[in-house]
């Protein structure tokens, strides 16, 4: 009896969950590695600090309190798993999208195949397979494993992009990137300017 084809999925956001589902349906021995402590990728809203901004170490996505989708949910769901029929609004909260992906993972029994707090440090081809080096972020232990196939689904929004703004170093107020913004109330009564979010007390 031949061994099952193995598959590694990097990331357990929308693309990663979908890739994992189909890999399992095709009979592969599949596992997904997720760096964060829950699934959902960019839809996970991390806790904010007292100043209304997440700390750099905790930032996983650009989600903030009260964010709504800029696309209608009717074009965001998977063909084989629709949003709940009792959800009337088209432009929904990020928290509703996160619940949708959590429900998707539960419905298709993906959770046992997802390893949380696992950072994929390196991927390289080796003897016709893919060698994957992971770091367990709780135990700080590195593990190497080989797979036949790999899906890279780690997304594009975990690392902010900083534009080059002439004179930015001259500004003495508080500067933050929108990636770490979490609550609008924090900036009530402040003077703001766009490109970067500046405020001064």
Short mmCIF file of C-alpha atoms in Angstrom, two decimals:
data_model
loop_
_atom_site.label_atom_id
_atom_site.label_comp_id
_atom_site.label_asym_id
_atom_site.label_seq_id
_atom_site.Cartn_x
_atom_site.Cartn_y
_atom_site.Cartn_z
CA UNK A 1 0.00 0.00 0.00
CA UNK A 2 1.49 3.34 -1.07
CA UNK A 3 1.87 6.18 1.41
CA UNK A 4 -0.53 9.11 1.25
CA UNK A 5 0.54 12.23 -0.58
CA UNK A 6 1.47 14.88 2.00
CA UNK A 7 0.58 18.55 1.82
CA UNK A 8 1.60 21.57 3.88
CA UNK A 9 -0.48 24.76 4.00
CA UNK A 10 1.20 27.91 5.30
CA UNK A 11 -1.43 30.11 6.94
CA UNK A 12 -4.99 29.48 8.10
CA UNK A 13 -6.78 32.51 6.72
CA UNK A 14 -9.31 32.41 3.89
CA UNK A 15 -6.96 30.95 1.26
CA UNK A 16 -5.30 28.56 3.69
CA UNK A 17 -8.59 27.14 4.95
CA UNK A 18 -9.82 26.63 1.39
CA UNK A 19 -6.56 24.95 0.35
CA UNK A 20 -6.64 22.69 3.41
CA UNK A 21 -10.25 21.67 2.75
CA UNK A 22 -9.55 20.61 -0.82
CA UNK A 23 -6.28 18.88 0.05
CA UNK A 24 -8.15 16.74 2.58
CA UNK A 25 -10.99 16.07 0.13
CA UNK A 26 -8.44 14.82 -2.39
CA UNK A 27 -7.22 12.35 0.20
CA UNK A 28 -3.97 14.07 1.06
CA UNK A 29 -2.34 13.94 4.47
CA UNK A 30 -2.56 17.68 5.03
CA UNK A 31 -1.58 20.08 7.79
CA UNK A 32 -1.84 23.87 8.04
CA UNK A 33 0.57 25.96 10.09
CA UNK A 34 -0.76 29.22 11.52
CA UNK A 35 1.53 31.71 13.24
CA UNK A 36 -1.24 33.36 15.23
CA UNK A 37 -3.23 31.79 18.08
CA UNK A 38 -6.45 31.49 16.07
CA UNK A 39 -7.59 30.97 12.51
CA UNK A 40 -8.96 33.71 10.27
CA UNK A 41 -5.88 35.47 8.97
CA UNK A 42 -6.38 39.14 8.23
CA UNK A 43 -9.88 39.07 9.78
CA UNK A 44 -8.54 38.54 13.29
CA UNK A 45 -8.69 41.80 15.26
CA UNK A 46 -5.93 41.80 17.84
CA UNK A 47 -6.38 43.45 21.21
CA UNK A 48 -5.37 47.08 21.41
CA UNK A 49 -3.15 48.81 23.91
CA UNK A 50 -4.37 51.53 26.26
CA UNK A 51 -3.63 54.21 23.67
CA UNK A 52 -5.98 52.61 21.16
CA UNK A 53 -3.20 51.08 19.10
CA UNK A 54 -1.97 47.52 19.03
CA UNK A 55 1.64 46.89 19.93
CA UNK A 56 3.99 45.91 17.11
CA UNK A 57 4.53 42.46 18.64
CA UNK A 58 0.80 41.70 18.74
CA UNK A 59 -0.23 43.05 15.36
CA UNK A 60 -1.44 40.36 13.04
CA UNK A 61 -3.78 42.26 10.76
CA UNK A 62 -5.08 45.73 10.03
CA UNK A 63 -8.53 45.07 11.50
CA UNK A 64 -9.97 47.63 13.90
CA UNK A 65 -13.07 47.90 16.06
CA UNK A 66 -16.21 48.37 13.99
CA UNK A 67 -14.61 47.77 10.59
CA UNK A 68 -17.06 46.77 7.85
CA UNK A 69 -16.27 45.02 4.59
CA UNK A 70 -15.83 47.12 1.46
CA UNK A 71 -17.34 44.32 -0.61
CA UNK A 72 -20.82 42.82 -0.22
CA UNK A 73 -20.81 39.47 1.55
CA UNK A 74 -22.59 37.98 -1.47
CA UNK A 75 -19.29 38.01 -3.39
CA UNK A 76 -17.10 37.00 -0.44
CA UNK A 77 -18.33 33.54 0.49
CA UNK A 78 -17.23 30.15 -0.79
CA UNK A 79 -19.58 28.47 -3.31
CA UNK A 80 -20.08 25.46 -1.04
CA UNK A 81 -20.56 27.40 2.20
CA UNK A 82 -22.78 30.48 2.25
CA UNK A 83 -23.15 33.18 4.88
CA UNK A 84 -26.12 32.59 7.21
CA UNK A 85 -29.44 33.38 5.51
CA UNK A 86 -30.58 35.47 8.49
CA UNK A 87 -27.71 37.91 7.91
CA UNK A 88 -29.53 40.73 6.09
CA UNK A 89 -26.82 43.34 5.60
CA UNK A 90 -24.47 43.08 2.64
CA UNK A 91 -21.60 45.06 4.16
CA UNK A 92 -20.87 43.22 7.35
CA UNK A 93 -18.57 43.60 10.34
CA UNK A 94 -15.11 42.06 10.27
CA UNK A 95 -16.12 40.03 13.32
CA UNK A 96 -18.91 38.44 11.25
CA UNK A 97 -16.42 37.49 8.54
CA UNK A 98 -14.17 35.93 11.17
CA UNK A 99 -17.11 33.91 12.55
CA UNK A 100 -17.85 32.76 9.00
CA UNK A 101 -14.33 31.37 8.55
CA UNK A 102 -14.45 29.74 11.99
CA UNK A 103 -17.77 28.10 11.04
CA UNK A 104 -16.27 27.01 7.71
CA UNK A 105 -13.38 25.31 9.50
CA UNK A 106 -15.72 23.59 11.95
CA UNK A 107 -18.19 22.50 9.25
CA UNK A 108 -15.52 20.86 7.12
CA UNK A 109 -13.67 19.46 10.16
CA UNK A 110 -10.45 21.33 9.43
CA UNK A 111 -9.48 22.25 13.00
CA UNK A 112 -7.74 18.94 13.84
CA UNK A 113 -5.44 19.56 10.86
CA UNK A 114 -4.40 23.09 11.90
CA UNK A 115 -1.39 23.77 14.14
CA UNK A 116 -1.58 27.17 15.82
CA UNK A 117 1.34 29.29 17.07
CA UNK A 118 3.60 27.65 14.49
CA UNK A 119 5.78 29.93 12.40
CA UNK A 120 7.09 28.61 9.11
CA UNK A 121 10.68 29.81 9.13
CA UNK A 122 11.98 28.26 5.92
CA UNK A 123 10.76 26.28 2.92
CA UNK A 124 13.19 24.71 0.45
CA UNK A 125 13.12 21.98 -2.21
CA UNK A 126 14.90 18.80 -1.15
CA UNK A 127 15.10 15.52 -3.11
CA UNK A 128 11.85 16.08 -4.98
CA UNK A 129 9.94 17.19 -1.88
CA UNK A 130 9.54 20.36 0.16
CA UNK A 131 11.42 20.67 3.43
CA UNK A 132 9.55 22.89 5.90
CA UNK A 133 11.19 24.27 9.03
CA UNK A 134 8.72 25.44 11.67
CA UNK A 135 9.14 27.17 15.02
CA UNK A 136 6.74 26.41 17.85
CA UNK A 137 6.19 29.89 19.31
CA UNK A 138 5.23 28.50 22.72
CA UNK A 139 8.03 26.00 23.29
CA UNK A 140 10.61 27.74 21.04
CA UNK A 141 11.39 24.35 19.46
CA UNK A 142 12.26 24.01 15.76
CA UNK A 143 10.93 21.08 13.73
CA UNK A 144 11.72 19.95 10.19
CA UNK A 145 9.30 17.97 8.06
CA UNK A 146 9.04 17.03 4.37
CA UNK A 147 5.95 17.32 2.17
CA UNK A 148 5.03 16.43 -1.40
CA UNK A 149 3.10 19.65 -1.96
CA UNK A 150 2.96 23.07 -0.36
CA UNK A 151 0.48 25.94 -0.46
CA UNK A 152 1.80 29.37 0.55
CA UNK A 153 -1.24 31.18 1.97
CA UNK A 154 0.33 33.59 4.43
CA UNK A 155 -1.37 36.65 2.97
CA UNK A 156 -0.14 40.12 2.15
CA UNK A 157 -1.32 42.27 5.03
CA UNK A 158 0.67 41.23 8.10
CA UNK A 159 3.57 43.59 7.38
CA UNK A 160 2.78 47.30 6.91
CA UNK A 161 4.27 49.27 4.05
CA UNK A 162 5.70 52.66 4.98
CA UNK A 163 5.70 55.30 2.22
CA UNK A 164 8.68 57.61 1.92
CA UNK A 165 7.36 60.97 3.05
CA UNK A 166 9.78 63.91 2.85
CA UNK A 167 10.00 65.72 6.18
CA UNK A 168 8.43 62.91 8.23
CA UNK A 169 11.36 63.03 10.63
CA UNK A 170 10.61 66.70 11.36
CA UNK A 171 7.18 65.92 12.78
CA UNK A 172 7.38 65.77 16.57
CA UNK A 173 3.88 64.49 17.31
CA UNK A 174 2.67 60.94 17.66
CA UNK A 175 2.98 58.91 14.44
CA UNK A 176 1.29 55.57 13.81
CA UNK A 177 0.65 53.38 10.80
CA UNK A 178 -2.98 52.54 10.07
CA UNK A 179 -1.98 48.89 10.50
CA UNK A 180 -1.88 49.36 14.28
CA UNK A 181 -4.94 51.63 14.53
CA UNK A 182 -7.68 50.03 16.63
CA UNK A 183 -10.16 52.60 18.05
CA UNK A 184 -11.39 55.89 16.60
CA UNK A 185 -12.41 57.17 20.05
CA UNK A 186 -8.77 57.45 21.03
CA UNK A 187 -8.25 60.31 18.60
CA UNK A 188 -11.34 62.34 19.48
CA UNK A 189 -10.49 66.05 19.52
CA UNK A 190 -7.05 65.52 18.02
CA UNK A 191 -5.59 67.12 14.89
CA UNK A 192 -5.06 64.46 12.26
CA UNK A 193 -3.36 64.37 8.91
CA UNK A 194 -3.53 61.62 6.32
CA UNK A 195 -0.93 59.37 4.70
CA UNK A 196 0.31 58.83 8.20
CA UNK A 197 -2.04 59.26 11.11
CA UNK A 198 -0.53 62.04 13.22
CA UNK A 199 -1.88 63.42 16.43
CA UNK A 200 -0.38 65.57 19.10
CA UNK A 201 -1.47 66.30 22.64
#
